């Protein structure tokens, strides 16, 4: 039986593949328009969906510490279910965000663009420390 016939019979939807590994901290820093630490204070569901069907959201941050680029307090992304962009943001949680520009707004990717402090504190602290070292080296080399 062909895969198509089996899919039609079982009603199974083909999985959407997402290969969006962003690399290590140095590569993510270089390729991101904004990098910051922030605590989510509100997640607003916008009532629209992106191209893969994920709900568009606006994520509002407080206690923002910009590490690269100007300070931003709102991220326009998706409540990730199927695509590469977005994340499952929770209020009162602190995150390290690697953001890219999408027009005049900023978005992120779940597979490396969002590091939750509550997930693995050691990994979070390690990546923040590594970013600090990378940024210190950049400042030193600019002098």
mmCIF file of C-alpha atoms in Angstrom:
data_model
loop_
_atom_site.group_PDB
_atom_site.id
_atom_site.type_symbol
_atom_site.label_atom_id
_atom_site.label_comp_id
_atom_site.label_asym_id
_atom_site.label_seq_id
_atom_site.Cartn_x
_atom_site.Cartn_y
_atom_site.Cartn_z
ATOM 1 C CA UNK A 1 0.000 0.000 0.000
ATOM 2 C CA UNK A 2 1.393 3.410 -0.884
ATOM 3 C CA UNK A 3 2.189 5.993 1.782
ATOM 4 C CA UNK A 4 -0.385 8.332 0.234
ATOM 5 C CA UNK A 5 -3.136 5.715 0.386
ATOM 6 C CA UNK A 6 -2.241 4.867 3.964
ATOM 7 C CA UNK A 7 -2.291 8.544 4.895
ATOM 8 C CA UNK A 8 -5.718 8.980 3.306
ATOM 9 C CA UNK A 9 -7.125 5.868 4.982
ATOM 10 C CA UNK A 10 -5.770 6.620 8.444
ATOM 11 C CA UNK A 11 -6.307 10.357 8.200
ATOM 12 C CA UNK A 12 -2.776 10.960 9.396
ATOM 13 C CA UNK A 13 -1.289 14.299 8.494
ATOM 14 C CA UNK A 14 2.319 14.337 7.337
ATOM 15 C CA UNK A 15 4.580 15.898 9.959
ATOM 16 C CA UNK A 16 5.929 19.351 9.323
ATOM 17 C CA UNK A 17 9.687 19.188 9.566
ATOM 18 C CA UNK A 18 11.628 21.967 11.161
ATOM 19 C CA UNK A 19 15.377 22.038 10.867
ATOM 20 C CA UNK A 20 16.308 25.312 12.435
ATOM 21 C CA UNK A 21 19.244 24.577 14.735
ATOM 22 C CA UNK A 22 20.789 27.984 15.292
ATOM 23 C CA UNK A 23 24.254 26.870 16.363
ATOM 24 C CA UNK A 24 26.300 27.750 19.414
ATOM 25 C CA UNK A 25 26.130 31.033 21.353
ATOM 26 C CA UNK A 26 28.717 32.805 19.151
ATOM 27 C CA UNK A 27 26.855 31.941 15.953
ATOM 28 C CA UNK A 28 23.472 32.859 17.445
ATOM 29 C CA UNK A 29 24.867 36.184 18.681
ATOM 30 C CA UNK A 30 26.310 37.013 15.267
ATOM 31 C CA UNK A 31 23.129 36.100 13.375
ATOM 32 C CA UNK A 32 20.625 37.797 15.697
ATOM 33 C CA UNK A 33 19.408 41.376 15.362
ATOM 34 C CA UNK A 34 18.639 41.575 19.091
ATOM 35 C CA UNK A 35 19.717 39.480 22.060
ATOM 36 C CA UNK A 36 18.236 40.148 25.485
ATOM 37 C CA UNK A 37 17.222 38.800 28.864
ATOM 38 C CA UNK A 38 13.659 39.486 29.937
ATOM 39 C CA UNK A 39 10.790 38.344 32.120
ATOM 40 C CA UNK A 40 7.439 37.712 30.418
ATOM 41 C CA UNK A 41 4.667 39.839 31.909
ATOM 42 C CA UNK A 42 1.947 39.133 29.342
ATOM 43 C CA UNK A 43 1.245 36.923 26.333
ATOM 44 C CA UNK A 44 -1.393 38.396 24.016
ATOM 45 C CA UNK A 45 -3.115 36.041 21.575
ATOM 46 C CA UNK A 46 -3.709 38.082 18.416
ATOM 47 C CA UNK A 47 -6.492 35.972 16.881
ATOM 48 C CA UNK A 48 -4.597 35.275 13.656
ATOM 49 C CA UNK A 49 -2.464 32.373 12.481
ATOM 50 C CA UNK A 50 0.854 32.193 10.653
ATOM 51 C CA UNK A 51 1.614 30.242 7.475
ATOM 52 C CA UNK A 52 1.813 26.879 9.297
ATOM 53 C CA UNK A 53 -1.277 27.436 11.423
ATOM 54 C CA UNK A 54 0.344 28.492 14.714
ATOM 55 C CA UNK A 55 -1.452 31.263 16.581
ATOM 56 C CA UNK A 56 0.290 34.639 16.383
ATOM 57 C CA UNK A 57 1.127 36.169 19.757
ATOM 58 C CA UNK A 58 2.716 39.304 21.167
ATOM 59 C CA UNK A 59 4.959 38.626 24.150
ATOM 60 C CA UNK A 60 5.543 41.528 26.527
ATOM 61 C CA UNK A 61 8.730 41.613 28.613
ATOM 62 C CA UNK A 62 9.789 43.491 31.731
ATOM 63 C CA UNK A 63 13.158 43.706 33.455
ATOM 64 C CA UNK A 64 14.779 43.681 29.999
ATOM 65 C CA UNK A 65 18.574 43.551 29.775
ATOM 66 C CA UNK A 66 19.695 44.131 26.170
ATOM 67 C CA UNK A 67 22.868 42.242 25.288
ATOM 68 C CA UNK A 68 22.904 43.099 21.577
ATOM 69 C CA UNK A 69 21.013 45.894 19.865
ATOM 70 C CA UNK A 70 18.520 48.364 21.254
ATOM 71 C CA UNK A 71 16.131 47.432 24.030
ATOM 72 C CA UNK A 72 12.900 45.783 22.911
ATOM 73 C CA UNK A 73 9.986 44.884 25.158
ATOM 74 C CA UNK A 74 7.610 43.191 22.694
ATOM 75 C CA UNK A 75 8.282 40.091 20.615
ATOM 76 C CA UNK A 76 5.842 39.225 17.796
ATOM 77 C CA UNK A 77 5.976 35.477 17.343
ATOM 78 C CA UNK A 78 3.817 32.347 17.509
ATOM 79 C CA UNK A 79 2.462 29.983 20.126
ATOM 80 C CA UNK A 80 4.530 27.212 18.584
ATOM 81 C CA UNK A 81 2.793 23.993 17.587
ATOM 82 C CA UNK A 82 4.180 23.139 14.151
ATOM 83 C CA UNK A 83 6.572 25.765 12.826
ATOM 84 C CA UNK A 84 10.119 26.857 13.534
ATOM 85 C CA UNK A 85 9.261 30.259 14.985
ATOM 86 C CA UNK A 86 7.768 30.967 18.353
ATOM 87 C CA UNK A 87 7.808 29.355 21.742
ATOM 88 C CA UNK A 88 5.541 28.316 24.606
ATOM 89 C CA UNK A 89 6.057 31.451 26.679
ATOM 90 C CA UNK A 90 4.797 31.568 30.261
ATOM 91 C CA UNK A 91 4.230 34.709 32.322
ATOM 92 C CA UNK A 92 6.587 35.417 35.208
ATOM 93 C CA UNK A 93 9.321 33.330 33.553
ATOM 94 C CA UNK A 94 12.739 34.734 32.593
ATOM 95 C CA UNK A 95 14.214 33.981 29.169
ATOM 96 C CA UNK A 96 17.327 34.608 27.110
ATOM 97 C CA UNK A 97 16.074 35.603 23.651
ATOM 98 C CA UNK A 98 17.896 35.624 20.312
ATOM 99 C CA UNK A 99 15.601 37.650 18.035
ATOM 100 C CA UNK A 100 15.592 38.333 14.319
ATOM 101 C CA UNK A 101 13.918 41.182 12.478
ATOM 102 C CA UNK A 102 10.719 40.482 10.604
ATOM 103 C CA UNK A 103 9.868 43.798 9.015
ATOM 104 C CA UNK A 104 9.632 46.362 11.818
ATOM 105 C CA UNK A 105 9.006 43.665 14.444
ATOM 106 C CA UNK A 106 11.104 40.973 16.090
ATOM 107 C CA UNK A 107 10.561 37.210 16.218
ATOM 108 C CA UNK A 108 12.453 34.199 17.556
ATOM 109 C CA UNK A 109 12.898 30.477 16.916
ATOM 110 C CA UNK A 110 12.085 27.778 19.450
ATOM 111 C CA UNK A 111 15.111 25.634 18.617
ATOM 112 C CA UNK A 112 17.861 27.718 20.145
ATOM 113 C CA UNK A 113 16.429 31.218 20.018
ATOM 114 C CA UNK A 114 14.721 30.923 23.389
ATOM 115 C CA UNK A 115 16.533 29.714 26.499
ATOM 116 C CA UNK A 116 14.214 29.515 29.539
ATOM 117 C CA UNK A 117 15.833 30.071 32.914
ATOM 118 C CA UNK A 118 13.334 27.683 34.500
ATOM 119 C CA UNK A 119 14.226 24.807 32.157
ATOM 120 C CA UNK A 120 17.851 24.026 32.909
ATOM 121 C CA UNK A 121 19.322 26.691 35.174
ATOM 122 C CA UNK A 122 22.892 25.501 34.570
ATOM 123 C CA UNK A 123 22.480 25.665 30.773
ATOM 124 C CA UNK A 124 20.839 29.100 31.041
ATOM 125 C CA UNK A 125 23.580 30.472 33.320
ATOM 126 C CA UNK A 126 26.290 28.918 31.144
ATOM 127 C CA UNK A 127 24.942 30.494 27.948
ATOM 128 C CA UNK A 128 24.516 33.902 29.618
ATOM 129 C CA UNK A 129 28.118 33.684 30.909
ATOM 130 C CA UNK A 130 29.383 32.659 27.461
ATOM 131 C CA UNK A 131 27.573 35.619 25.896
ATOM 132 C CA UNK A 132 29.144 37.918 28.481
ATOM 133 C CA UNK A 133 32.604 36.650 27.528
ATOM 134 C CA UNK A 134 31.896 36.991 23.793
ATOM 135 C CA UNK A 135 30.612 40.545 24.217
ATOM 136 C CA UNK A 136 33.592 41.500 26.414
ATOM 137 C CA UNK A 137 35.968 40.191 23.720
ATOM 138 C CA UNK A 138 34.095 42.200 21.063
ATOM 139 C CA UNK A 139 34.397 45.381 23.128
ATOM 140 C CA UNK A 140 38.119 44.745 23.712
ATOM 141 C CA UNK A 141 38.805 44.130 20.015
ATOM 142 C CA UNK A 142 36.977 47.355 19.057
ATOM 143 C CA UNK A 143 39.408 49.456 21.118
#
